[in-house]
Amino acid sequence: MDEKAKLIHTAYRGIEKSIPELAEIFQIEDGHPFDVAPAVGKELALLGLIISPPINAGEFEQKRVVSVSDKVPDSYVRDEILKGEGAHLEFKSTLLHDIKQSKSRPDTPIGQISPEKVVHSCLKTVCGFLNAEGGVLYVGIEDNLNIFGLDKDFEFLGPGGDFDKWELRFRSLVEGRFLDGKVVLHHLKITSHTIDCKLVARVEVARREKESFLKDGKNYRFYIRTGNRTDHISIENLPSIVRRRDQNRPDF
C-alpha cells in the first residue's frame, strides 16, 4: 500500500498530519508555505479528503485532522448501527434529556431536569475515543438498538429546537468541558441521519496524538476506550497506559 492509499485508509477514522507531512506524502517539493499549502489542498481535494483546521487557517507546522469529506449515507449508518456497540462504536439515547429522571418526575417540565449525567456520559465517550483509536458515537439510539431519536433533546432546547441548535449545543459543551476544547472540535465530524423516520446524530471522533482531558466537577480526568467500555485512568497510572497505547498504535 503506497503512502496515498494509507492516508485514505486511515482518514476514514481521522488522522493527524501537518501540512509539511502531507507535502511529503504527496511528494510536493519544499518551497514557501504560501505555495506548498495550496498544492496540498489540491491533492486532498483530488482524493476526496478534508482537513481541519482548513489549509488557510492556523500555523503551517500544526497538526490537523485529515478525514473523508463525504457524509456517510443513511444506508451505511443503518448497517453500522446493526453491528452493535464495540471498541469503536457507542450508543447514547440522549445528550440533554435525562430519561430516568424524567420518568421519576413526570410532572416536571423537561427543561427543569438537569442533563448533567447524560451530558457527561456522552462527552466521556468522546474523550475515550480521542485517547484510543477514535470511533463513532451515536446519539438517539438505545443500547438495545431501538431508535429513540432526538425529539426529547430538541424539546429541552426550547421552541424552535432542531438539529442545528443541537449541534451548536454539543460543540459548545465540548469546547467548554475539555481542557483544550477548541482543538478537540477539529477531531469531530457531526452529521444527522434519518433512521426509521427518526433523526439521530452521528459523531465521528478522530484519535488524537496528544492526551485529552474532560472536566468532571472541579477536576479534569483522563478517559480511554477499552473494548466496549470507557475507563477512567488515574494520574498515577496515566504514564504506563499512554506508553502502552502508543506502542500499539500504527505508525501512519
GROMACS .gro file of C-alpha atoms in nm, residues 12-205:
model
  194
   12TYR     CA    1  -1.190   0.709   0.744
   13ARG     CA    2  -1.134   0.730   1.118
   14GLY     CA    3  -0.938   1.056   1.111
   15ILE     CA    4  -0.561   1.101   1.126
   16GLU     CA    5  -0.345   1.392   1.241
   17LYS     CA    6  -0.096   1.532   0.991
   18SER     CA    7   0.075   1.868   0.945
   19ILE     CA    8   0.094   2.040   0.607
   20PRO     CA    9   0.469   1.959   0.573
   21GLU     CA   10   0.395   1.590   0.646
   22LEU     CA   11   0.121   1.590   0.382
   23ALA     CA   12   0.351   1.764   0.136
   24GLU     CA   13   0.600   1.481   0.184
   25ILE     CA   14   0.330   1.219   0.124
   26PHE     CA   15   0.221   1.398  -0.194
   27GLN     CA   16   0.586   1.447  -0.298
   28ILE     CA   17   0.548   1.823  -0.319
   29GLU     CA   18   0.886   1.990  -0.335
   30ASP     CA   19   0.994   2.213  -0.047
   31GLY     CA   20   0.905   2.574  -0.102
   32HIS     CA   21   0.739   2.875   0.053
   33PRO     CA   22   0.436   2.787   0.272
   34PHE     CA   23   0.218   3.007   0.051
   35ASP     CA   24   0.299   2.771  -0.240
   36VAL     CA   25   0.307   2.439  -0.053
   37ALA     CA   26  -0.023   2.477   0.135
   38PRO     CA   27  -0.244   2.533  -0.175
   39ALA     CA   28  -0.071   2.243  -0.351
   40VAL     CA   29  -0.150   2.017  -0.055
   41GLY     CA   30  -0.510   2.140  -0.063
   42LYS     CA   31  -0.546   2.042  -0.428
   43GLU     CA   32  -0.410   1.692  -0.361
   44LEU     CA   33  -0.651   1.644  -0.070
   45ALA     CA   34  -0.945   1.753  -0.286
   46LEU     CA   35  -0.848   1.505  -0.559
   47LEU     CA   36  -0.858   1.225  -0.301
   48GLY     CA   37  -1.191   1.340  -0.155
   49LEU     CA   38  -1.033   1.436   0.178
   50ILE     CA   39  -1.080   1.739   0.402
   51ILE     CA   40  -0.858   1.894   0.667
   52SER     CA   41  -0.940   2.071   0.994
   53PRO     CA   42  -0.838   2.342   1.064
   54PRO     CA   43  -0.856   2.424   0.692
   55ILE     CA   44  -0.548   2.497   0.482
   56ASN     CA   45  -0.591   2.875   0.507
   57ALA     CA   46  -0.613   2.879   0.888
   58GLY     CA   47  -0.372   2.804   1.170
   59GLU     CA   48   0.005   2.760   1.173
   60PHE     CA   49   0.190   2.590   0.888
   61GLU     CA   50   0.351   2.328   1.117
   62GLN     CA   51   0.049   2.249   1.338
   63LYS     CA   52  -0.122   1.912   1.338
   64ARG     CA   53  -0.455   1.896   1.153
   65VAL     CA   54  -0.717   1.626   1.125
   66VAL     CA   55  -0.748   1.465   0.782
   67SER     CA   56  -1.078   1.288   0.718
   68VAL     CA   57  -1.311   1.177   0.439
   69SER     CA   58  -1.521   1.465   0.307
   70ASP     CA   59  -1.842   1.286   0.212
   71LYS     CA   60  -2.125   1.240   0.460
   72VAL     CA   61  -2.187   0.869   0.505
   73PRO     CA   62  -2.522   0.761   0.356
   74ASP     CA   63  -2.814   0.658   0.576
   75SER     CA   64  -2.786   0.302   0.441
   76TYR     CA   65  -2.430   0.280   0.576
   77VAL     CA   66  -2.547   0.423   0.909
   78ARG     CA   67  -2.817   0.157   0.939
   79ASP     CA   68  -2.564  -0.122   0.876
   80GLU     CA   69  -2.318   0.035   1.122
   81ILE     CA   70  -2.584   0.050   1.394
   82LEU     CA   71  -2.676  -0.317   1.344
   83LYS     CA   72  -2.317  -0.416   1.429
   84GLY     CA   73  -2.385  -0.313   1.788
   85GLU     CA   74  -2.156  -0.145   2.036
   86GLY     CA   75  -1.787  -0.225   2.039
   87ALA     CA   76  -1.439  -0.076   2.074
   88HIS     CA   77  -1.514   0.189   1.810
   89LEU     CA   78  -1.891   0.227   1.838
   90GLU     CA   79  -2.112   0.357   2.121
   91PHE     CA   80  -2.484   0.439   2.151
   92LYS     CA   81  -2.647   0.701   2.373
   93SER     CA   82  -3.020   0.764   2.391
   94THR     CA   83  -2.988   1.139   2.451
   95LEU     CA   84  -2.745   1.422   2.510
   96LEU     CA   85  -2.970   1.665   2.701
   97HIS     CA   86  -3.271   1.472   2.828
   98ASP     CA   87  -3.228   1.253   3.137
   99ILE     CA   88  -3.479   0.974   3.072
  100LYS     CA   89  -3.453   0.816   3.419
  101GLN     CA   90  -3.512   1.147   3.600
  102SER     CA   91  -3.798   1.233   3.366
  103LYS     CA   92  -3.975   0.904   3.444
  104SER     CA   93  -3.937   0.957   3.818
  105ARG     CA   94  -4.054   1.320   3.794
  106PRO     CA   95  -4.330   1.308   3.530
  107ASP     CA   96  -4.482   1.642   3.633
  108THR     CA   97  -4.153   1.835   3.600
  109PRO     CA   98  -4.107   2.027   3.273
  110ILE     CA   99  -3.828   1.876   3.065
  111GLY     CA  100  -3.626   2.198   3.070
  112GLN     CA  101  -3.610   2.190   3.451
  113ILE     CA  102  -3.447   1.846   3.471
  114SER     CA  103  -3.067   1.861   3.489
  115PRO     CA  104  -2.899   1.691   3.193
  116GLU     CA  105  -2.559   1.676   3.369
  117LYS     CA  106  -2.535   1.296   3.394
  118VAL     CA  107  -2.624   1.227   3.032
  119VAL     CA  108  -2.408   1.514   2.905
  120HIS     CA  109  -2.107   1.380   3.092
  121SER     CA  110  -2.177   1.027   2.971
  122CYS     CA  111  -2.168   1.140   2.607
  123LEU     CA  112  -1.857   1.355   2.648
  124LYS     CA  113  -1.681   1.077   2.839
  125THR     CA  114  -1.727   0.851   2.536
  126VAL     CA  115  -1.584   1.120   2.309
  127CYS     CA  116  -1.284   1.155   2.541
  128GLY     CA  117  -1.230   0.779   2.541
  129PHE     CA  118  -1.228   0.766   2.161
  130LEU     CA  119  -0.988   1.062   2.138
  131ASN     CA  120  -0.740   0.889   2.367
  132ALA     CA  121  -0.766   0.550   2.194
  133GLU     CA  122  -0.816   0.478   1.824
  134GLY     CA  123  -1.110   0.704   1.751
  135GLY     CA  124  -1.465   0.586   1.700
  136VAL     CA  125  -1.828   0.679   1.639
  137LEU     CA  126  -2.082   0.794   1.896
  138TYR     CA  127  -2.450   0.776   1.800
  139VAL     CA  128  -2.696   0.989   1.996
  140GLY     CA  129  -3.062   0.894   1.966
  141ILE     CA  130  -3.009   0.517   1.983
  142GLU     CA  131  -3.067   0.293   2.285
  143ASP     CA  132  -2.839   0.006   2.387
  144ASN     CA  133  -3.090  -0.246   2.253
  145LEU     CA  134  -3.066  -0.078   1.908
  146ASN     CA  135  -3.408   0.086   1.945
  147ILE     CA  136  -3.415   0.417   1.758
  148PHE     CA  137  -3.506   0.674   2.024
  149GLY     CA  138  -3.442   0.985   1.813
  150LEU     CA  139  -3.353   1.340   1.914
  151ASP     CA  140  -3.702   1.483   1.971
  152LYS     CA  141  -3.662   1.495   2.351
  153ASP     CA  142  -3.330   1.676   2.316
  154PHE     CA  143  -3.495   1.923   2.079
  155GLU     CA  144  -3.772   1.975   2.334
  156PHE     CA  145  -3.510   2.051   2.600
  157LEU     CA  146  -3.366   2.321   2.372
  158GLY     CA  147  -3.698   2.504   2.377
  159PRO     CA  148  -3.914   2.645   2.098
  160GLY     CA  149  -3.752   2.603   1.758
  161GLY     CA  150  -3.522   2.326   1.879
  162ASP     CA  151  -3.374   2.145   1.580
  163PHE     CA  152  -3.057   1.965   1.473
  164ASP     CA  153  -2.862   2.285   1.402
  165LYS     CA  154  -2.925   2.408   1.756
  166TRP     CA  155  -2.849   2.062   1.892
  167GLU     CA  156  -2.513   2.053   1.714
  168LEU     CA  157  -2.428   2.402   1.839
  169ARG     CA  158  -2.503   2.291   2.195
  170PHE     CA  159  -2.292   1.978   2.153
  171ARG     CA  160  -1.997   2.178   2.020
  172SER     CA  161  -2.036   2.434   2.298
  173LEU     CA  162  -2.026   2.158   2.559
  174VAL     CA  163  -1.712   2.009   2.405
  175GLU     CA  164  -1.537   2.345   2.387
  176GLY     CA  165  -1.627   2.430   2.745
  177ARG     CA  166  -1.557   2.099   2.916
  178PHE     CA  167  -1.242   1.967   2.752
  179LEU     CA  168  -0.908   2.103   2.863
  180ASP     CA  169  -0.838   2.226   2.510
  181GLY     CA  170  -1.188   2.214   2.371
  182LYS     CA  171  -1.129   2.429   2.062
  183VAL     CA  172  -0.865   2.182   1.942
  184VAL     CA  173  -1.086   1.883   2.022
  185LEU     CA  174  -1.360   2.026   1.798
  186HIS     CA  175  -1.134   1.973   1.495
  187HIS     CA  176  -1.142   1.600   1.573
  188LEU     CA  177  -1.522   1.574   1.546
  189LYS     CA  178  -1.748   1.535   1.246
  190ILE     CA  179  -2.117   1.565   1.340
  191THR     CA  180  -2.391   1.463   1.097
  192SER     CA  181  -2.764   1.391   1.116
  193HIS     CA  182  -2.935   1.083   0.971
  194THR     CA  183  -3.294   0.966   0.944
  195ILE     CA  184  -3.346   0.608   1.057
  196ASP     CA  185  -3.699   0.462   1.087
  197CYS     CA  186  -3.843   0.813   1.042
  198LYS     CA  187  -3.645   0.945   1.340
  199LEU     CA  188  -3.346   1.177   1.343
  200VAL     CA  189  -3.024   1.056   1.507
  201ALA     CA  190  -2.680   1.216   1.538
  202ARG     CA  191  -2.357   1.051   1.428
  203VAL     CA  192  -2.045   1.193   1.595
  204GLU     CA  193  -1.729   1.067   1.429
  205VAL     CA  194  -1.430   1.110   1.659
   0.00000   0.00000   0.00000
